[in-house]
GROMACS .gro file of C-alpha atoms in nm:
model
  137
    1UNK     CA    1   0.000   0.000   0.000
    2UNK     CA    2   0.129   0.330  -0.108
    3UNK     CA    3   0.117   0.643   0.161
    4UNK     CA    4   0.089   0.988   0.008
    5UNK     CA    5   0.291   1.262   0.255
    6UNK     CA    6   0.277   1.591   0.173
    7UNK     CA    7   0.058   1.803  -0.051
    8UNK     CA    8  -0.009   1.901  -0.407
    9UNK     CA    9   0.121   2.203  -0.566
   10UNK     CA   10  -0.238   2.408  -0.508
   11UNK     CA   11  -0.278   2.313  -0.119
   12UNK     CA   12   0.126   2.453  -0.065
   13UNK     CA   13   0.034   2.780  -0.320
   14UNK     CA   14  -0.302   2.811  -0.114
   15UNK     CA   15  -0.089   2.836   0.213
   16UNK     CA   16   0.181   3.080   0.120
   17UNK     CA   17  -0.107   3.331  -0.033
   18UNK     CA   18  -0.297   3.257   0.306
   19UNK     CA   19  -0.003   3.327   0.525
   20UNK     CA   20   0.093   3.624   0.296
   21UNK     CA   21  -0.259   3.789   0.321
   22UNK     CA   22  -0.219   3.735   0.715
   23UNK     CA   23   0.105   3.919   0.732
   24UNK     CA   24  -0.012   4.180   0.538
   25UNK     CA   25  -0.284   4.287   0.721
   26UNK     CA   26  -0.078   4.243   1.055
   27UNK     CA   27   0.180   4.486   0.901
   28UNK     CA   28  -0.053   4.705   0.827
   29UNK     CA   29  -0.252   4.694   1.165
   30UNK     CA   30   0.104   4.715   1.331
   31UNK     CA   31   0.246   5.015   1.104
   32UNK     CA   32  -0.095   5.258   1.175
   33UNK     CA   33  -0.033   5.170   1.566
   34UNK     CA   34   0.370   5.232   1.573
   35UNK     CA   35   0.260   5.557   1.422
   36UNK     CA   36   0.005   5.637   1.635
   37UNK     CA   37   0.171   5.531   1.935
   38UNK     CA   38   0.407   5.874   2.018
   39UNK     CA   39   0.077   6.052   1.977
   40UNK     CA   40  -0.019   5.887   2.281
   41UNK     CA   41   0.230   5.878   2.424
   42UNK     CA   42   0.246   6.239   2.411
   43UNK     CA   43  -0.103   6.311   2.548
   44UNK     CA   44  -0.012   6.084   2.894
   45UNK     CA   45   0.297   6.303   2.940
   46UNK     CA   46   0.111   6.629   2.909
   47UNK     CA   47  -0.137   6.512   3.119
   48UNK     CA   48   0.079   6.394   3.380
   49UNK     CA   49   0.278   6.724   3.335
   50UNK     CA   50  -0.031   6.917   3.402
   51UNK     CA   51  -0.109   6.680   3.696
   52UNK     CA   52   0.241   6.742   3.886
   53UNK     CA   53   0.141   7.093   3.854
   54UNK     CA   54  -0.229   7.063   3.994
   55UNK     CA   55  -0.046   6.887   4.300
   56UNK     CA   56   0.210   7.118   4.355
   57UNK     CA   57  -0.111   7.400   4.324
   58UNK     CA   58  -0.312   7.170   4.608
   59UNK     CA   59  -0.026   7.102   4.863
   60UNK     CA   60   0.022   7.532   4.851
   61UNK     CA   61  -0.341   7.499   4.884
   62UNK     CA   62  -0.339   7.276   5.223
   63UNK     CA   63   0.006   7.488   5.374
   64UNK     CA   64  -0.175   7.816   5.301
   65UNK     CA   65  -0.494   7.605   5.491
   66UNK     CA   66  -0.255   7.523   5.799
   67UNK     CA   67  -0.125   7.834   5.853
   68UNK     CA   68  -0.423   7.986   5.830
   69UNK     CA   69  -0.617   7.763   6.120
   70UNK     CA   70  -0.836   7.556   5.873
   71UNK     CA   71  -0.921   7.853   5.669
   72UNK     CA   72  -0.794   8.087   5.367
   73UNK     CA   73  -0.893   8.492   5.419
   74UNK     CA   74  -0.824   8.573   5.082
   75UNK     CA   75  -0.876   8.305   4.785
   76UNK     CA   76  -0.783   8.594   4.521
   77UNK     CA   77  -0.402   8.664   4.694
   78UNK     CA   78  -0.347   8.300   4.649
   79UNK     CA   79  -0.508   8.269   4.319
   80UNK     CA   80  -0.231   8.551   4.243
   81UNK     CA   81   0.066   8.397   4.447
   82UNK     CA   82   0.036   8.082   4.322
   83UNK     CA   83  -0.210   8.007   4.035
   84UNK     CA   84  -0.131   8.268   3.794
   85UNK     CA   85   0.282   8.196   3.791
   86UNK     CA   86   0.227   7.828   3.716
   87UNK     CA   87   0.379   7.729   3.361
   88UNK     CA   88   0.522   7.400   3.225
   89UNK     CA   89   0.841   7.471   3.032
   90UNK     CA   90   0.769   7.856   3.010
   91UNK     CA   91   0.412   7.818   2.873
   92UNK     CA   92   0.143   7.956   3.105
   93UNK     CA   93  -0.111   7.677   3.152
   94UNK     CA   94  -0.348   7.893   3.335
   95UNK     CA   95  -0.632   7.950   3.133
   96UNK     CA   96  -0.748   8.306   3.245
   97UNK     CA   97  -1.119   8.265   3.124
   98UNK     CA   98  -1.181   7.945   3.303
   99UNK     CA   99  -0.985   8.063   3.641
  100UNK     CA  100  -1.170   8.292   3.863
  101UNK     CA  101  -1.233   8.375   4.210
  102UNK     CA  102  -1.629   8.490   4.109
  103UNK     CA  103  -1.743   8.231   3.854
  104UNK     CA  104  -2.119   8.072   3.776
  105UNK     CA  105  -2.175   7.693   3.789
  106UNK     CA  106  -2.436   7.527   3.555
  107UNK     CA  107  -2.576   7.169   3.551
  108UNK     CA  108  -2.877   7.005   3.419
  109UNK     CA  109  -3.070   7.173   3.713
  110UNK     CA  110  -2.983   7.499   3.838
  111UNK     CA  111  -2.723   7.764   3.789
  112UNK     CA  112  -2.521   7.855   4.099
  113UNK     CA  113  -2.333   8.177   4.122
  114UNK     CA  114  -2.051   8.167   4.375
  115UNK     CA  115  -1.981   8.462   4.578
  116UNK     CA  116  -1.679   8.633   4.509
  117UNK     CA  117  -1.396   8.501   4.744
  118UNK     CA  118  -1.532   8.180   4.895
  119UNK     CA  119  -1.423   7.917   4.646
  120UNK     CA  120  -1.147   7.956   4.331
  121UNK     CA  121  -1.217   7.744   4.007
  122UNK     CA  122  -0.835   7.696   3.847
  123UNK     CA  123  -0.838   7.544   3.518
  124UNK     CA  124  -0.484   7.434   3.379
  125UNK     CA  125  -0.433   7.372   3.027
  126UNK     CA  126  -0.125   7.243   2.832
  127UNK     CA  127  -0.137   7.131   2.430
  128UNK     CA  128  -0.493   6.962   2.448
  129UNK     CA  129  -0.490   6.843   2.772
  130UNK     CA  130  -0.715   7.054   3.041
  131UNK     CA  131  -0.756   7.014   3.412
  132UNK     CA  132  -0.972   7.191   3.634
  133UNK     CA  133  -0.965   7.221   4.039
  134UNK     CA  134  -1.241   7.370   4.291
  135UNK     CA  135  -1.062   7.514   4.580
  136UNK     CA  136  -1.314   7.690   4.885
  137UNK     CA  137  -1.204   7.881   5.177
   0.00000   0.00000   0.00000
């Protein structure tokens, strides 16, 4: 009895054009993520740059709290001490329209005006990354 190992010319060309249709649409799924990838890795850097900042803003925020027995006088002086300098690499990240000691609050219910003094809305933003902070007195 004669055994038959190994294939016929069609089932061997039928593998190589399977195998070469596989790699190329891994190299193509690959190539679009390599490129993408320093994109993203750009936006977690400038995010975490804009982070460090917001924590160096909140531990001035709790010493300014602890010298001051639990309480701030004057949320405008620290909004101008230590909010308005901040900058990553000599870029201010404060954005002056979204920073305020007086500033309105909307949600899907009401609209809440806060009194000028009692609570300071920072918002940092660096390339397209924003962050934004309540602070009160």
């Amino acid at each position: 009895m004669k055994y038959s190992r190994g294939g016929t010319l069609i089932e061997v060309v039928m593998a190589i054009i399977i195998i070469a249709i596989a790699a190329a649409i891994f190299i193509s799924y690959m190539g679009s993520t390599y490129m993408r990838s320093p994109v993203s890795a750009g936006l977690v850097s400038d995010q975490y740059k804009l982070t460090e900042q917001m924590e160096i803003l909140t531990s001035k925020y709790r010493q300014e709290l602890e010298a001051g027995g639990g309480t701030i006088a004057d949320l405008c002086a620290f909004k101008t001490a230590y909010v308005d300098p901040l900058n990553i690499n000599g870029v201010n990240i404060v954005d002056a329209a979204g920073t305020s000691c007086n500033f309105t609050i909307t949600d899907t219910t009401n609209t809440y005006t806060i009194a000028a003094n009692s609570a300071l809305l920072v918002t940092l933003t660096y390339q397209q990354q924003t962050l934004k902070s309540i602070f009160t007195k």
